[in-house]
Short mmCIF file of C-alpha atoms in Angstrom, two decimals:
data_model
loop_
_atom_site.label_atom_id
_atom_site.label_comp_id
_atom_site.label_asym_id
_atom_site.label_seq_id
_atom_site.Cartn_x
_atom_site.Cartn_y
_atom_site.Cartn_z
CA MET A 402 0.00 0.00 0.00
CA PRO A 403 1.19 3.57 -0.56
CA SER A 404 2.73 5.54 2.27
CA SER A 405 0.58 8.15 3.94
CA PRO A 406 0.20 11.41 1.99
CA THR A 407 2.07 13.36 4.67
CA THR A 408 5.24 11.30 4.17
CA GLN A 409 5.27 11.06 0.39
CA PRO A 410 7.83 13.27 -1.38
CA PRO A 411 6.87 14.97 -4.64
CA SER A 412 7.70 13.02 -7.79
CA ARG A 413 11.15 13.46 -9.31
CA PHE A 414 9.61 13.02 -12.73
CA GLN A 415 7.46 16.12 -13.03
CA GLY A 416 7.87 18.94 -15.53
CA ILE A 417 9.04 18.83 -19.13
CA VAL A 418 10.23 15.35 -20.09
CA PRO A 419 11.03 15.31 -23.83
CA PRO A 420 10.35 12.05 -25.70
CA ILE A 421 13.70 11.92 -27.43
CA VAL A 422 13.88 10.72 -31.02
CA THR A 423 16.53 8.06 -31.59
CA PRO A 424 19.28 9.48 -33.84
CA LEU A 425 20.28 6.80 -36.34
CA ALA A 426 23.27 6.66 -38.68
CA ASP A 427 21.78 3.69 -40.53
CA ASP A 428 19.23 0.93 -39.96
CA ASP A 429 20.95 -0.54 -36.90
CA ARG A 430 23.57 1.98 -35.80
CA LEU A 431 23.29 5.08 -33.66
CA ASP A 432 24.28 8.55 -34.85
CA ASP A 433 26.72 8.94 -31.97
CA SER A 434 27.50 12.64 -32.35
CA GLY A 435 23.81 13.34 -33.02
CA CYS A 436 22.86 11.61 -29.77
CA GLU A 437 25.19 13.88 -27.84
CA ARG A 438 24.07 17.07 -29.58
CA LEU A 439 20.39 16.21 -29.11
CA LEU A 440 20.72 15.45 -25.41
CA GLU A 441 22.85 18.55 -24.77
CA HIS A 442 20.25 20.61 -26.67
CA GLN A 443 17.58 19.36 -24.27
CA ILE A 444 19.57 19.91 -21.08
CA GLU A 445 20.66 23.38 -22.17
CA GLY A 446 16.98 24.05 -22.91
CA GLY A 447 16.10 23.51 -19.26
CA VAL A 448 14.13 20.26 -19.44
CA ASP A 449 13.35 18.43 -16.21
CA ALA A 450 14.12 14.88 -17.37
CA ILE A 451 14.76 12.80 -20.51
CA PHE A 452 12.52 10.04 -21.88
CA LEU A 453 14.26 7.49 -24.10
CA LEU A 454 12.61 4.84 -26.29
CA GLY A 455 9.06 6.09 -26.28
CA SER A 456 6.86 6.06 -29.35
CA SER A 457 8.79 9.07 -30.66
CA GLY A 458 11.97 7.04 -30.21
CA GLU A 459 10.71 4.36 -32.63
CA ILE A 460 11.20 1.72 -29.95
CA VAL A 461 9.26 -1.09 -31.64
CA SER A 462 11.26 -0.64 -34.87
CA LEU A 463 14.66 -0.92 -33.20
CA SER A 464 16.63 -4.08 -32.47
CA HIS A 465 16.94 -5.07 -28.84
CA GLN A 466 20.70 -4.51 -29.06
CA LEU A 467 20.29 -0.99 -30.44
CA ARG A 468 17.79 -0.13 -27.69
CA ALA A 469 20.32 -1.23 -25.07
CA ASP A 470 23.13 0.65 -26.79
CA PHE A 471 21.08 3.86 -26.86
CA VAL A 472 20.16 3.60 -23.18
CA ARG A 473 23.78 3.10 -22.16
CA LYS A 474 25.06 5.90 -24.38
CA ALA A 475 22.36 8.37 -23.34
CA CYS A 476 22.86 7.71 -19.63
CA ARG A 477 26.60 8.31 -20.04
CA ILE A 478 25.97 11.60 -21.84
CA VAL A 479 23.34 12.84 -19.38
CA ASN A 480 25.54 11.78 -16.46
CA GLN A 481 22.84 12.29 -13.81
CA ARG A 482 22.28 15.96 -14.68
CA VAL A 483 18.56 15.22 -15.04
CA PRO A 484 16.59 12.01 -14.45
CA VAL A 485 16.47 9.54 -17.35
CA LEU A 486 13.31 7.53 -18.01
CA VAL A 487 13.49 4.53 -20.33
CA GLY A 488 10.66 3.03 -22.34
CA ILE A 489 10.68 -0.75 -22.00
CA THR A 490 7.75 -1.52 -24.32
CA ASP A 491 7.73 -5.08 -25.64
CA ASN A 492 5.11 -7.81 -25.83
CA SER A 493 7.54 -10.24 -24.23
CA VAL A 494 7.72 -10.00 -20.45
CA VAL A 495 11.24 -11.46 -20.60
CA GLU A 496 12.51 -8.86 -23.09
CA THR A 497 10.75 -6.07 -21.21
CA LYS A 498 12.45 -7.01 -17.96
CA ARG A 499 15.77 -7.48 -19.73
CA LEU A 500 15.68 -3.90 -21.03
CA ALA A 501 14.60 -2.68 -17.59
CA GLN A 502 17.73 -4.30 -16.17
CA VAL A 503 19.87 -2.63 -18.85
CA ALA A 504 18.32 0.69 -17.82
CA ALA A 505 19.05 0.06 -14.15
CA ASP A 506 22.65 -0.99 -14.83
CA ALA A 507 23.19 2.08 -17.03
CA GLY A 508 22.05 4.43 -14.26
CA ALA A 509 18.56 5.32 -15.49
CA ASP A 510 16.11 6.63 -12.91
CA ALA A 511 12.81 5.03 -13.98
CA VAL A 512 11.20 2.87 -16.63
CA VAL A 513 8.03 3.51 -18.62
CA LEU A 514 5.62 0.75 -19.65
CA THR A 515 2.81 0.87 -22.16
CA THR A 516 0.19 -1.81 -22.74
CA PRO A 517 0.91 -4.96 -24.77
CA PHE A 518 -0.23 -4.90 -28.40
CA TYR A 519 -1.10 -7.28 -31.26
CA TYR A 520 -3.04 -9.88 -29.24
CA PRO A 521 -6.25 -8.69 -27.53
CA VAL A 522 -5.73 -8.16 -23.80
CA ASP A 523 -8.42 -7.48 -21.21
CA GLN A 524 -7.94 -5.31 -18.13
CA ALA A 525 -7.38 -8.28 -15.80
CA GLU A 526 -4.59 -9.54 -18.08
CA LEU A 527 -3.21 -6.02 -18.30
CA LYS A 528 -2.88 -5.82 -14.52
CA THR A 529 -1.17 -9.23 -14.53
CA PHE A 530 1.20 -8.02 -17.25
CA VAL A 531 2.23 -4.97 -15.23
CA GLN A 532 2.63 -6.98 -12.04
CA SER A 533 4.76 -9.53 -13.89
CA ILE A 534 7.07 -6.78 -15.14
CA LEU A 535 7.49 -5.40 -11.63
CA GLN A 536 8.72 -8.73 -10.30
CA GLY A 537 12.47 -8.63 -10.37
CA ILE A 538 13.01 -4.95 -11.32
CA ASP A 539 13.92 -2.27 -8.83
CA LEU A 540 13.43 1.00 -10.69
CA PRO A 541 10.29 3.12 -10.30
CA LEU A 542 7.79 2.57 -13.11
CA LEU A 543 5.45 4.93 -14.93
CA LEU A 544 2.49 3.65 -16.90
CA TYR A 545 2.07 4.87 -20.48
CA ASN A 546 -1.38 5.09 -22.06
CA MET A 547 -1.01 5.12 -25.87
CA PRO A 548 -4.22 3.68 -27.37
CA ALA A 549 -3.59 5.01 -30.89
CA MET A 550 -0.60 2.67 -31.17
CA THR A 551 -1.42 -0.23 -28.85
CA LYS A 552 -5.22 -0.27 -29.40
CA LEU A 553 -5.65 -0.74 -25.65
CA TRP A 554 -6.36 1.75 -22.84
CA PHE A 555 -5.38 1.66 -19.21
CA ALA A 556 -8.92 1.93 -17.87
CA PRO A 557 -9.19 4.45 -15.01
CA GLU A 558 -10.26 1.66 -12.67
CA THR A 559 -7.16 -0.33 -13.62
CA VAL A 560 -4.91 2.67 -13.01
CA ALA A 561 -6.56 3.18 -9.61
CA GLU A 562 -5.79 -0.41 -8.65
CA LEU A 563 -2.22 -0.19 -9.89
CA ALA A 564 -1.79 3.06 -7.94
CA GLN A 565 -1.84 0.92 -4.80
CA ILE A 566 1.65 -0.31 -5.76
CA ASP A 567 4.39 1.94 -4.38
CA GLN A 568 6.82 1.17 -7.20
CA ILE A 569 4.43 2.67 -9.77
CA VAL A 570 4.95 6.42 -9.58
CA GLY A 571 2.79 7.96 -12.29
CA ILE A 572 1.34 7.82 -15.77
CA LYS A 573 1.94 9.42 -19.14
CA ASP A 574 -1.23 9.79 -21.22
CA SER A 575 -1.25 10.19 -25.01
CA SER A 576 -4.95 9.55 -25.57
CA GLN A 577 -5.65 13.23 -26.42
CA ASN A 578 -8.73 12.89 -24.19
CA LEU A 579 -8.71 15.58 -21.50
CA ASP A 580 -11.73 14.08 -19.71
CA TYR A 581 -9.84 10.81 -19.32
CA PHE A 582 -6.77 12.73 -18.12
CA ARG A 583 -8.89 14.53 -15.54
CA GLN A 584 -10.03 11.13 -14.22
CA LEU A 585 -6.40 10.14 -13.83
CA THR A 586 -5.44 13.26 -11.89
CA SER A 587 -8.22 12.54 -9.40
CA LEU A 588 -5.92 9.77 -8.15
CA LYS A 589 -3.88 12.45 -6.39
CA SER A 590 -6.25 11.84 -3.49
CA ILE A 591 -4.60 8.45 -2.95
CA ARG A 592 -1.19 9.11 -4.55
CA PRO A 593 -0.23 12.77 -4.10
CA ASP A 594 3.32 11.77 -4.99
CA TRP A 595 2.33 10.64 -8.50
CA THR A 596 3.25 12.43 -11.70
CA PHE A 597 0.64 12.94 -14.44
CA LEU A 598 2.21 13.70 -17.81
CA ILE A 599 0.37 14.69 -21.00
CA GLY A 600 1.60 13.62 -24.43
CA HIS A 601 -0.21 15.93 -26.83
CA GLU A 602 1.51 19.32 -26.73
CA THR A 603 -1.55 21.37 -27.70
CA LEU A 604 -3.11 20.16 -24.42
CA LEU A 605 -0.15 21.02 -22.19
CA ALA A 606 -1.58 24.16 -20.58
CA ASP A 607 -5.05 22.63 -20.24
CA SER A 608 -3.58 19.51 -18.64
CA LEU A 609 -1.77 21.58 -16.01
CA ARG A 610 -5.03 23.36 -15.17
CA VAL A 611 -6.75 20.02 -14.44
CA GLY A 612 -4.00 18.67 -12.21
CA GLY A 613 -1.30 17.54 -14.60
CA THR A 614 2.32 17.81 -13.55
CA GLY A 615 4.15 18.05 -16.87
CA GLY A 616 4.44 17.13 -20.51
CA VAL A 617 6.12 14.55 -22.73
CA ASN A 618 5.84 16.52 -25.95
CA LEU A 619 7.39 15.83 -29.35
CA GLY A 620 8.06 19.50 -30.10
CA THR A 621 10.43 19.69 -27.13
CA ASN A 622 13.01 17.92 -29.32
CA LEU A 623 13.15 21.09 -31.42
CA PHE A 624 12.43 23.96 -29.02
CA PRO A 625 13.03 22.79 -25.43
CA LYS A 626 13.25 26.32 -24.00
CA LEU A 627 9.73 27.07 -25.16
CA PHE A 628 8.28 24.17 -23.18
CA SER A 629 10.54 24.72 -20.18
CA ARG A 630 9.47 28.36 -19.94
CA LEU A 631 5.81 27.37 -19.99
CA MET A 632 6.47 24.98 -17.11
CA GLN A 633 8.35 27.65 -15.17
CA ALA A 634 5.46 30.06 -15.65
CA HIS A 635 3.10 27.39 -14.31
CA ARG A 636 5.27 26.91 -11.24
CA GLU A 637 5.13 30.66 -10.67
CA ASN A 638 1.31 30.63 -11.02
CA ASP A 639 1.55 33.04 -13.96
CA ASP A 640 -1.48 31.92 -15.96
CA ASP A 641 -1.11 34.64 -18.57
CA ALA A 642 2.46 33.62 -19.31
CA VAL A 643 1.45 29.96 -19.47
CA GLN A 644 -1.16 30.77 -22.08
CA GLY A 645 1.30 32.93 -23.99
CA PHE A 646 3.78 30.08 -24.23
CA GLN A 647 0.98 27.67 -25.16
CA THR A 648 0.09 29.95 -28.05
CA LYS A 649 3.69 29.75 -29.22
CA ILE A 650 3.65 25.96 -28.90
CA ASP A 651 0.48 25.87 -30.98
CA ALA A 652 2.39 27.86 -33.60
CA LEU A 653 4.53 24.76 -34.24
CA ALA A 654 1.56 23.29 -36.14
CA PRO A 655 2.93 24.26 -39.61
CA ILE A 656 5.86 21.88 -38.97
CA TYR A 657 3.53 18.95 -38.47
CA GLU A 658 1.23 19.98 -41.31
CA ILE A 659 4.06 19.32 -43.76
CA ALA A 660 4.00 15.65 -42.74
CA ASN A 661 1.73 13.09 -44.38
CA SER A 662 -1.22 12.97 -41.98
CA SER A 663 -2.69 9.73 -43.34
CA ALA A 664 -0.99 7.69 -40.58
CA PRO A 665 -0.75 8.57 -36.89
CA LEU A 666 2.50 9.71 -35.29
CA LEU A 667 5.20 8.20 -37.52
CA PRO A 668 5.15 11.00 -40.13
CA LEU A 669 5.40 13.46 -37.23
CA ILE A 670 8.52 11.65 -36.00
CA GLY A 671 9.95 11.82 -39.51
CA ILE A 672 9.27 15.53 -39.85
CA THR A 673 10.79 16.16 -36.41
CA LYS A 674 13.93 14.23 -37.31
CA THR A 675 14.24 16.17 -40.56
CA ALA A 676 13.80 19.43 -38.66
CA LEU A 677 16.55 18.38 -36.25
CA SER A 678 18.83 17.60 -39.18
CA ILE A 679 18.13 21.04 -40.70
CA LEU A 680 19.03 22.57 -37.33
CA GLY A 681 22.31 20.63 -37.42
CA ILE A 682 21.51 18.48 -34.39
CA CYS A 683 21.20 14.89 -35.64
CA ASN A 684 20.65 12.64 -38.64
CA ASP A 685 17.11 12.20 -39.99
CA HIS A 686 17.36 8.46 -40.74
CA LEU A 687 14.23 6.49 -39.77
CA ALA A 688 14.23 2.84 -38.75
CA PRO A 689 13.11 0.59 -41.62
CA PRO A 690 10.77 0.19 -43.37
CA HIS A 691 9.97 3.87 -42.90
CA ARG A 692 11.37 6.61 -45.10
CA PRO A 693 12.49 10.15 -44.26
CA CYS A 694 10.88 13.26 -45.63
CA THR A 695 10.97 14.02 -49.34
CA PRO A 696 13.21 16.79 -50.72
CA GLU A 697 10.08 18.88 -51.24
CA GLN A 698 9.04 18.46 -47.60
CA ARG A 699 12.57 19.30 -46.47
CA GLN A 700 12.50 22.50 -48.49
CA GLN A 701 9.12 23.51 -47.02
CA LEU A 702 10.34 22.69 -43.55
CA THR A 703 13.46 24.82 -43.94
CA VAL A 704 11.30 27.85 -44.68
CA VAL A 705 8.94 27.16 -41.75
CA LEU A 706 11.82 26.72 -39.30
CA GLU A 707 13.39 30.01 -40.31
CA GLN A 708 10.07 31.75 -39.73
CA LEU A 709 9.58 30.10 -36.35
CA LYS A 710 13.10 30.86 -35.11
CA SER A 711 12.45 34.55 -35.73
CA THR A 712 8.99 34.63 -34.14
CA LEU A 713 9.17 32.28 -31.16
CA GLY A 714 11.96 34.06 -29.36
CA VAL A 715 13.72 30.86 -28.23
#
């Protein structure tokens, strides 16, 4: 059972936690210098933590060896300057726990677990899955609700039951459903130490107003200072400034509009990687079978980025 609310410290995993893309030199090799530049870009931008191997990190398209290599390299680069969270998504309990152990050995601070996918899973099996992962790992764990990719939700009732486990310290929600997110934040009554992170960046300010504690937002890869300043304004209870920064975050939409919107998320990852390459931060290679942006998209994106750099003030 959780400790009493009076003895629970606030979560270490609140604030802006960028879902880092995985810089690739080729199909199964990291862009080593790109990894370092990307992580330094985030830390210099004032982020509160780093999230490796989430959906934006193309985790399910990477070999198990590459995942482990990235975790080890990233933890060395970050060197405990901010907490590192590691996605351990895999349908295999054995592989999931193996990557969790890699994360622990590398010095990561927490692991992040989404629901299984491919085979249908009910909520009872989902609870069993999470409990099985927890057996034998020592790091704190955050749940990750990503129904667009996994086709399965963490039902609020399931999250409430799992909140009784001390080792589970929060949830990241990418459902884009603010009513669902509000149900999650009501769990502060039993776990005031939990973190509640929103995935969709256009909802960041709204999520903070309904009890959220931070964001795991794709655009942070590009403009970390913009997101960090919004979070600082929230901490200072400056609602006008929060809304001002949210308006600037919403202005990133032209970047994403260049991407092919016929499929969820992956084109947005591709456009973000291409933007990072234009900014000189990392390679834009995508894990196979996916392809990077076209030359035409790259040209459009170059124009949009120049406009944004002059208007965002970051």
